[in-house]
Amino acid sequence: MEIKRQKELVEHFHYDFKLPEQEAETELKVGFAPLKPTENYPKENTILGARLEFKIVFPKFILSGSVSQLNHLVNRKVETQTDLTQEEINEIARPLFKIVERMSYEVTEIALDQPGVKLNFAKQTTEAPLDPQEK
């Protein structure tokens, strides 16, 4: 599948101090939506919006936000998210997870004044220790 990607858009990104009594759970939500093309857009292609909403909970802080990206699928029609295979979903969403990994590392490095927290969504889990002090 050929994908022509537009630049990722960081809609919002938060680093929030977590109170000890604060209850929260990690959540990752990925969604896709075919968008209506302009008049001159090739009929065999699809414009697909991809969005990742996330909340990643650690004992002392919470990272949350959303990122999105427009993708042009060349010679591929997609009417609904169910038209995509799991491999295609992973390929389309990969840049969104990569930018969250990068922002998480950079922000936690600054906020904690130590090496940043490394997330690794490639295995569909976070590789970061639950407490950044455990490094």
C-alpha positions as a printed NumPy array, in Angstrom:
array([[  0.   ,   0.   ,   0.   ],
       [  1.417,   3.357,  -1.016],
       [  0.833,   6.119,   1.528],
       [  1.546,   9.785,   0.969],
       [  1.562,  11.382,   4.402],
       [  1.056,  14.941,   5.488],
       [  2.923,  16.264,   8.512],
       [  1.752,  14.992,  11.903],
       [ -0.288,  17.463,  13.927],
       [  0.117,  17.619,  17.688],
       [ -3.332,  18.69 ,  18.828],
       [ -2.317,  18.751,  22.478],
       [  0.273,  17.183,  24.764],
       [  0.265,  17.339,  28.564],
       [  2.705,  16.419,  31.289],
       [  0.776,  16.513,  34.54 ],
       [  1.957,  15.861,  38.072],
       [  0.035,  12.912,  39.549],
       [ -1.192,  13.149,  43.099],
       [ -0.646,   9.937,  45.106],
       [ -4.392,   9.468,  45.662],
       [ -5.28 ,  10.208,  42.026],
       [ -6.721,   7.194,  40.218],
       [ -6.103,   6.933,  36.48 ],
       [ -5.552,   4.215,  33.894],
       [ -3.454,   4.142,  30.751],
       [ -5.578,   4.496,  27.61 ],
       [ -4.676,   4.426,  23.911],
       [ -7.346,   5.098,  21.286],
       [ -6.582,   4.98 ,  17.571],
       [ -9.21 ,   6.031,  15.062],
       [ -9.433,   6.44 ,  11.298],
       [-11.902,   8.375,   9.178],
       [-12.105,   8.587,   5.383],
       [-12.477,  12.224,   4.418],
       [-14.383,  13.708,   1.513],
       [-11.955,  14.606,  -1.289],
       [-11.976,  17.752,  -3.388],
       [-13.398,  17.684,  -6.917],
       [-10.046,  17.105,  -8.624],
       [ -8.906,  14.299,  -6.305],
       [ -8.239,  10.939,  -8.031],
       [-11.268,   8.648,  -7.564],
       [ -9.117,   5.572,  -6.961],
       [ -7.377,   7.188,  -3.954],
       [ -8.579,   7.803,  -0.392],
       [ -7.878,  10.606,   2.059],
       [ -7.734,   9.   ,   5.482],
       [ -7.511,  10.911,   8.735],
       [ -5.712,   9.063,  11.536],
       [ -5.868,  10.128,  15.186],
       [ -4.266,   8.847,  18.378],
       [ -5.636,   9.888,  21.772],
       [ -3.504,   8.771,  24.699],
       [ -3.181,   8.851,  28.443],
       [ -0.099,   7.126,  29.846],
       [ -0.077,   6.854,  33.608],
       [  3.067,   6.633,  35.743],
       [  3.245,   6.701,  39.546],
       [  4.348,  10.351,  39.658],
       [  3.007,  11.853,  36.419],
       [  0.587,  11.423,  33.534],
       [  1.284,  12.065,  29.847],
       [ -1.797,  12.734,  27.747],
       [ -2.862,  14.286,  24.494],
       [ -3.778,  13.634,  20.903],
       [ -1.969,  13.642,  17.586],
       [ -3.328,  13.262,  14.078],
       [ -2.232,  12.968,  10.472],
       [ -3.806,  13.054,   7.018],
       [ -2.827,  10.172,   4.752],
       [ -3.399,   9.739,   1.043],
       [ -3.828,   6.082,   0.118],
       [ -2.836,   5.71 ,  -3.519],
       [ -4.951,   3.319,  -5.61 ],
       [ -6.873,   2.19 ,  -2.532],
       [-10.476,   2.923,  -1.608],
       [-11.411,   2.863,   2.066],
       [-15.005,   3.518,   3.099],
       [-14.742,   2.557,   6.795],
       [-12.042,   1.56 ,   9.266],
       [-13.105,  -2.087,   8.828],
       [-11.796,  -1.957,   5.23 ],
       [ -8.246,  -1.913,   6.645],
       [ -6.227,  -4.948,   7.715],
       [ -4.4  ,  -4.936,  11.046],
       [ -1.088,  -4.591,   9.191],
       [ -2.399,  -1.553,   7.294],
       [ -3.703,  -0.01 ,  10.512],
       [ -0.29 ,  -0.48 ,  12.121],
       [  1.486,   1.056,   9.126],
       [ -0.811,   4.086,   8.993],
       [ -0.673,   4.703,  12.764],
       [  3.094,   4.158,  13.194],
       [  4.1  ,   7.866,  12.77 ],
       [  1.583,   8.898,  15.441],
       [  3.089,   6.513,  17.983],
       [  6.616,   7.575,  17.025],
       [  5.917,  11.248,  17.673],
       [  4.37 ,  10.413,  21.079],
       [  7.479,   8.359,  21.911],
       [  9.716,  11.28 ,  20.958],
       [  7.722,  13.956,  22.797],
       [  7.477,  11.753,  25.891],
       [ 11.227,  11.262,  26.005],
       [ 12.015,  14.948,  25.493],
       [  9.443,  16.322,  27.941],
       [ 10.246,  13.846,  30.723],
       [ 13.958,  14.489,  30.265],
       [ 13.371,  18.188,  30.883],
       [ 10.714,  17.804,  33.586],
       [ 12.607,  15.175,  35.596],
       [ 16.129,  16.503,  34.917],
       [ 17.369,  13.015,  34.04 ],
       [ 17.274,  10.759,  30.977],
       [ 13.778,  10.746,  29.537],
       [ 11.235,   7.96 ,  29.674],
       [ 11.523,   5.7  ,  26.641],
       [  8.225,   4.386,  25.348],
       [  8.19 ,   1.59 ,  22.79 ],
       [  4.848,   1.002,  21.134],
       [  6.363,  -1.389,  18.584],
       [  5.565,  -4.299,  20.91 ],
       [  2.203,  -2.723,  21.855],
       [  3.462,  -2.162,  25.404],
       [  5.415,   0.559,  27.097],
       [  9.038,  -0.282,  27.754],
       [  9.355,   2.506,  30.298],
       [  9.703,   1.539,  33.948],
       [  6.698,   2.425,  36.062],
       [  8.901,   4.765,  38.044],
       [ 11.486,   6.771,  36.058],
       [ 13.761,   6.606,  39.115],
       [ 14.161,   2.83 ,  38.484],
       [ 16.532,   3.353,  35.537]])
